[in-house]
Tab-separated table of C-alpha atoms in Angstrom:
chain	number	residue	atom	x	y	z
R	1	MET	CA	69.810	60.079	17.884
R	2	ASN	CA	70.763	59.032	21.676
R	3	LEU	CA	68.503	56.481	23.017
R	4	ASN	CA	69.094	56.831	26.876
R	5	LEU	CA	68.260	60.869	26.217
R	6	LEU	CA	65.066	60.030	24.320
R	7	LEU	CA	64.080	57.641	27.326
R	8	GLY	CA	64.889	60.353	29.592
R	9	THR	CA	63.098	62.755	27.749
R	10	LEU	CA	59.722	60.611	27.750
R	11	ARG	CA	59.869	59.686	31.214
R	12	GLN	CA	60.431	63.524	32.307
R	13	ARG	CA	57.497	64.220	30.325
R	14	ARG	CA	55.091	61.361	31.188
R	15	ILE	CA	53.010	63.427	33.557
R	16	GLY	CA	52.024	65.715	31.321
R	17	LEU	CA	51.794	63.428	28.436
R	18	PHE	CA	49.539	61.209	30.566
R	19	TRP	CA	46.969	64.008	31.358
R	20	PHE	CA	46.976	65.461	27.902
R	21	SER	CA	46.353	62.365	26.730
R	22	PHE	CA	43.481	61.073	29.402
R	23	GLY	CA	41.644	64.497	29.066
R	24	LEU	CA	41.479	63.919	25.345
R	25	LEU	CA	39.960	59.898	26.120
R	26	ALA	CA	37.687	61.513	28.074
R	27	TYR	CA	36.863	64.457	26.265
R	28	SER	CA	36.194	62.475	22.766
R	29	TRP	CA	34.352	59.582	24.813
R	30	VAL	CA	31.987	62.224	26.513
R	31	MET	CA	31.065	63.963	23.125
R	32	ILE	CA	30.355	60.447	21.870
R	33	TRP	CA	27.968	59.482	24.473
R	34	TYR	CA	26.549	62.960	24.171
R	35	TRP	CA	25.803	62.754	20.577
R	36	SER	CA	23.792	59.496	21.485
R	37	ILE	CA	21.324	61.093	23.789
R	38	LEU	CA	20.853	64.556	21.875
R	39	GLY	CA	19.209	62.977	19.137
R	40	GLU	CA	16.870	65.704	17.415
R	41	GLU	CA	17.502	67.915	19.936
R	42	TYR	CA	20.532	68.306	18.513
R	43	PHE	CA	19.446	69.891	15.083
R	44	GLU	CA	16.909	71.981	17.047
R	45	MET	CA	19.768	73.627	18.979
R	46	ILE	CA	21.775	74.328	15.933
R	47	GLU	CA	18.918	75.868	14.269
R	48	ALA	CA	18.208	78.157	17.314
R	49	MET	CA	22.124	79.684	17.630
R	50	PRO	CA	23.342	82.282	15.834
R	51	PRO	CA	25.285	81.428	12.681
R	52	GLU	CA	27.983	83.351	13.531
R	53	MET	CA	28.351	81.909	16.701
R	54	LEU	CA	28.786	78.365	14.837
R	55	VAL	CA	31.189	79.621	12.508
R	56	ALA	CA	33.470	80.913	15.984
R	57	PHE	CA	33.079	77.483	17.472
R	58	ALA	CA	33.775	75.359	14.028
R	59	GLY	CA	36.880	77.978	13.096
R	60	SER	CA	34.692	77.499	9.603
R	61	ALA	CA	31.740	78.841	7.380
R	62	ASP	CA	32.707	75.805	5.024
R	63	ILE	CA	31.003	72.549	6.614
R	64	GLU	CA	26.850	72.050	6.481
R	65	PHE	CA	26.114	72.709	9.812
R	66	GLY	CA	23.112	70.304	11.513
R	67	THR	CA	25.696	67.107	10.977
R	68	LEU	CA	27.212	64.837	12.306
R	69	GLY	CA	30.850	66.135	11.008
R	70	SER	CA	29.492	69.598	12.112
R	71	TYR	CA	28.537	68.425	15.927
R	72	PHE	CA	31.755	67.389	16.022
R	73	GLN	CA	33.712	70.237	14.748
R	74	VAL	CA	31.453	72.574	17.118
R	75	GLU	CA	31.807	70.208	19.838
R	76	TYR	CA	34.920	68.693	20.140
R	77	LEU	CA	37.538	68.846	17.438
R	78	GLY	CA	37.088	72.858	16.601
R	79	SER	CA	38.349	75.076	19.249
R	80	GLY	CA	38.327	72.628	22.676
R	81	TRP	CA	40.145	70.106	21.050
R	82	ILE	CA	42.959	72.550	19.311
R	83	ILE	CA	43.668	74.227	22.573
R	84	ILE	CA	43.949	70.879	24.397
R	85	VAL	CA	46.642	69.741	21.609
R	86	ALA	CA	48.244	72.992	21.443
R	87	ALA	CA	49.177	73.358	25.061
R	88	ALA	CA	50.435	69.954	25.185
R	89	MET	CA	52.570	70.228	22.060
R	90	ILE	CA	53.793	73.986	23.289
R	91	VAL	CA	54.823	72.837	26.529
R	92	TYR	CA	57.117	70.361	25.135
R	93	ALA	CA	58.523	72.026	22.940
R	94	ALA	CA	59.368	74.939	25.221
R	95	LYS	CA	60.938	72.483	27.721
R	96	ALA	CA	62.960	70.790	24.731
R	97	VAL	CA	65.143	73.570	24.349
R	98	ALA	CA	64.404	77.280	25.508
R	99	SER	CA	63.411	76.111	29.274
R	100	GLU	CA	66.995	74.177	29.566
R	101	ILE	CA	69.047	77.426	28.573
R	102	ALA	CA	66.841	79.311	30.792
R	103	ALA	CA	67.113	76.635	33.708
R	104	GLY	CA	71.165	76.297	32.721
R	105	THR	CA	70.841	72.898	32.633
R	106	MET	CA	71.712	73.032	28.942
R	107	GLU	CA	75.320	72.705	29.413
R	108	LEU	CA	74.975	69.707	31.707
R	109	LEU	CA	73.414	68.246	28.997
R	110	ILE	CA	75.836	69.054	26.358
R	111	VAL	CA	79.030	68.248	28.583
R	112	GLN	CA	78.088	64.911	28.578
R	113	PRO	CA	79.503	62.912	25.657
R	114	ILE	CA	76.084	63.639	23.627
R	115	ALA	CA	76.666	65.969	20.451
R	116	ARG	CA	74.719	69.069	19.671
R	117	ILE	CA	73.068	66.990	16.160
R	118	LYS	CA	72.481	63.951	18.425
R	119	PHE	CA	70.637	66.131	21.194
R	120	VAL	CA	68.458	67.927	18.654
R	121	LEU	CA	67.600	65.269	17.067
R	122	THR	CA	66.413	63.037	20.047
R	123	ARG	CA	64.255	66.499	21.251
R	124	ILE	CA	62.530	66.368	17.642
R	125	VAL	CA	61.637	62.035	17.893
R	126	GLY	CA	60.397	63.041	21.500
R	127	LEU	CA	58.140	65.874	19.304
R	128	VAL	CA	57.036	63.304	16.974
R	129	ILE	CA	56.034	60.503	19.460
R	130	TYR	CA	54.278	63.471	21.607
R	131	ALA	CA	52.157	64.128	18.764
R	132	ALA	CA	51.313	60.435	17.982
R	133	VAL	CA	50.009	59.596	21.426
R	134	LEU	CA	47.504	62.800	21.296
R	135	THR	CA	46.293	61.743	18.268
R	136	VAL	CA	45.689	58.334	19.388
R	137	ALA	CA	44.286	59.403	22.418
R	138	SER	CA	41.802	61.907	20.023
R	139	PHE	CA	40.372	59.535	17.984
R	140	ALA	CA	40.800	55.871	19.258
R	141	PRO	CA	37.357	56.636	21.544
R	142	ILE	CA	35.742	57.507	18.047
R	143	GLN	CA	36.695	54.436	16.532
R	144	ILE	CA	36.518	51.832	19.048
R	145	PHE	CA	33.128	53.216	20.801
R	146	GLY	CA	31.533	54.820	18.020
R	147	GLU	CA	29.291	52.589	16.611
R	148	GLN	CA	28.139	51.464	20.447
R	149	TYR	CA	26.618	55.314	20.087
R	150	ASN	CA	25.101	55.489	16.797
R	151	ILE	CA	28.534	56.545	14.985
R	152	GLU	CA	29.279	54.671	12.030
R	153	LEU	CA	32.538	56.123	10.053
R	154	PRO	CA	34.185	53.873	7.262
R	155	GLY	CA	37.683	52.642	8.069
R	156	ARG	CA	39.291	55.057	5.082
R	157	THR	CA	37.399	58.134	7.239
R	158	ILE	CA	38.961	57.273	10.621
R	159	ALA	CA	42.429	56.850	8.821
R	160	LEU	CA	42.222	60.365	7.754
R	161	LEU	CA	41.352	61.596	10.794
R	162	TYR	CA	44.504	59.940	12.660
R	163	ALA	CA	46.572	60.766	9.666
R	164	THR	CA	45.508	64.710	9.423
R	165	GLY	CA	45.046	65.186	12.993
R	166	PHE	CA	48.378	63.821	13.493
R	167	LEU	CA	50.249	66.489	11.079
R	168	PHE	CA	47.860	69.438	12.329
R	169	VAL	CA	49.318	68.719	15.767
R	170	LEU	CA	52.946	68.382	14.405
R	171	THR	CA	52.753	71.204	12.428
R	172	VAL	CA	51.724	73.364	15.799
R	173	GLY	CA	54.613	71.559	17.636
R	174	SER	CA	56.732	71.977	15.352
R	175	PHE	CA	56.676	75.412	14.832
R	176	ALA	CA	56.863	76.066	18.749
R	177	PHE	CA	60.034	73.821	18.144
R	178	MET	CA	61.916	76.322	16.392
R	179	LEU	CA	61.046	79.354	18.151
R	180	SER	CA	62.271	77.246	21.206
R	181	SER	CA	65.265	76.266	19.404
R	182	ALA	CA	66.229	80.205	18.534
R	183	MET	CA	65.065	81.816	22.120
R	184	SER	CA	66.439	81.331	25.536
R	185	SER	CA	63.098	82.049	27.754
R	186	GLY	CA	60.534	79.133	27.988
R	187	GLY	CA	57.729	81.199	27.870
R	188	LEU	CA	58.375	83.121	24.462
R	189	PRO	CA	57.648	80.307	22.142
R	190	GLY	CA	54.207	79.082	23.766
R	191	ALA	CA	53.157	82.989	24.143
R	192	ILE	CA	54.031	83.506	20.018
R	193	THR	CA	52.845	80.193	18.784
R	194	GLY	CA	49.685	80.768	21.079
R	195	SER	CA	49.006	84.218	20.152
R	196	LEU	CA	49.546	83.308	16.191
R	197	LEU	CA	46.861	80.050	16.769
R	198	VAL	CA	44.340	82.636	17.879
R	199	VAL	CA	45.218	85.263	15.535
R	200	MET	CA	44.496	82.536	12.606
R	201	TRP	CA	41.516	81.539	14.198
R	202	ILE	CA	39.705	84.824	14.371
R	203	LEU	CA	40.953	85.438	10.602
R	204	GLN	CA	39.807	82.077	9.812
R	205	ALA	CA	36.248	82.745	11.210
R	206	ILE	CA	35.692	86.244	9.938
R	207	SER	CA	37.044	85.375	6.792
R	208	GLN	CA	33.872	85.344	5.093
R	209	PHE	CA	33.192	88.752	6.407
R	210	ALA	CA	36.225	90.802	5.655
R	211	GLU	CA	38.356	90.521	2.598
R	212	LEU	CA	41.689	90.708	4.056
R	213	ALA	CA	41.000	87.381	6.356
R	214	ASP	CA	39.612	86.294	3.120
R	215	ASN	CA	43.006	86.463	1.094
R	216	LEU	CA	45.415	85.047	3.454
R	217	ARG	CA	43.090	81.561	3.741
R	218	PRO	CA	45.623	80.227	1.506
R	219	VAL	CA	48.477	80.595	4.629
R	220	ASN	CA	46.084	79.855	7.150
R	221	ILE	CA	46.780	76.282	8.737
R	222	PHE	CA	42.701	76.478	9.638
R	223	GLU	CA	41.747	76.698	6.143
R	224	TYR	CA	43.186	72.945	5.988
R	225	TRP	CA	41.933	71.242	9.467
R	226	GLN	CA	37.960	70.694	7.959
R	227	PRO	CA	37.267	67.640	10.668
R	228	GLY	CA	33.583	68.092	9.954
R	229	VAL	CA	33.830	67.849	5.943
R	230	LEU	CA	35.926	64.799	6.518
R	231	ILE	CA	33.725	62.775	8.889
R	232	ASN	CA	30.574	63.746	6.582
R	233	ASP	CA	32.091	63.458	3.390
R	234	GLY	CA	34.932	61.204	3.453
R	235	VAL	CA	37.336	64.081	1.967
R	236	VAL	CA	40.171	66.102	2.759
R	237	SER	CA	41.283	69.146	0.906
R	238	PRO	CA	44.485	68.049	-1.423
R	239	GLU	CA	46.801	70.765	-0.186
R	240	ILE	CA	46.953	69.532	3.501
R	241	TRP	CA	49.053	67.144	2.749
R	242	TRP	CA	52.058	69.322	1.269
R	243	VAL	CA	50.973	72.806	3.366
R	244	TYR	CA	51.086	70.639	6.772
R	245	GLY	CA	54.104	68.418	5.776
R	246	GLY	CA	55.959	71.600	4.376
R	247	ALA	CA	55.572	73.653	7.090
R	248	THR	CA	56.476	70.831	9.793
R	249	ILE	CA	59.812	70.341	7.812
R	250	VAL	CA	60.676	73.378	6.913
R	251	SER	CA	59.903	74.657	10.650
R	252	LEU	CA	62.463	71.626	12.094
R	253	ALA	CA	64.795	71.379	9.434
R	254	ILE	CA	65.358	75.622	10.633
R	255	ALA	CA	65.196	74.362	14.364
R	256	VAL	CA	68.232	72.207	13.736
R	257	VAL	CA	70.059	74.544	11.854
R	258	VAL	CA	69.923	77.319	14.366
R	259	PHE	CA	70.526	75.038	17.817
R	260	LEU	CA	73.857	73.994	16.035
R	261	ARG	CA	74.578	77.624	15.555
R	262	ARG	CA	73.348	79.347	18.466
R	263	ASP	CA	75.343	79.916	21.658
R	264	LEU	CA	73.958	78.030	24.443
R	265	THR	CA	74.934	80.117	27.381
């Protein structure tokens, strides 16, 4: 790893990271505040909504609707949160390699006394830092302000939210980084990653109605992202650790190998 390159990378991305993090902090706080003023009205609203609509927003039919967990999964940690963190990680990953090549600046970086392996590992460290900051911005408001707004979660539940949220964010970012390492167009990694996430989200939402979608659930990353169940019951699927962890490791390993062997011109 090259410390100067890492600091330079983070400095270049600081404005984007700030606004993504600020957006998550504000979004999280608003959802916490909104829960405190909804009260029984939330449960009445849920009962009036079609089940299909709830599943579309939550991305899962496995959660018990009308609970605190379902509120956070539908209103915050479902589609809205995923769009924000996925966009942030895709932007970083695309600029990490593919955009540098497209802009013709990769050659300038590699001409400096920086080995390819140090370059790609440094960008991966930056990816991990990016994911960690977004994760803290996502859940710190719940941890800090939750009790003031009648949201009391055990410490273990909060810790699992941080851990699983970080892995989810890193999984998305790692896949986008893998594509970025193999492409010379800054737009393609984001387009492919975003499209794949949309397809997975739709398949997960219709899995209770469509046999094909149901059969694909084991390889769908949204199958394991169940923050509502975690908030309600304090448990996560054991598979989440090796599915997200394995996907991250494999994606980053492929990214390193591809980058070391590819033509950077």
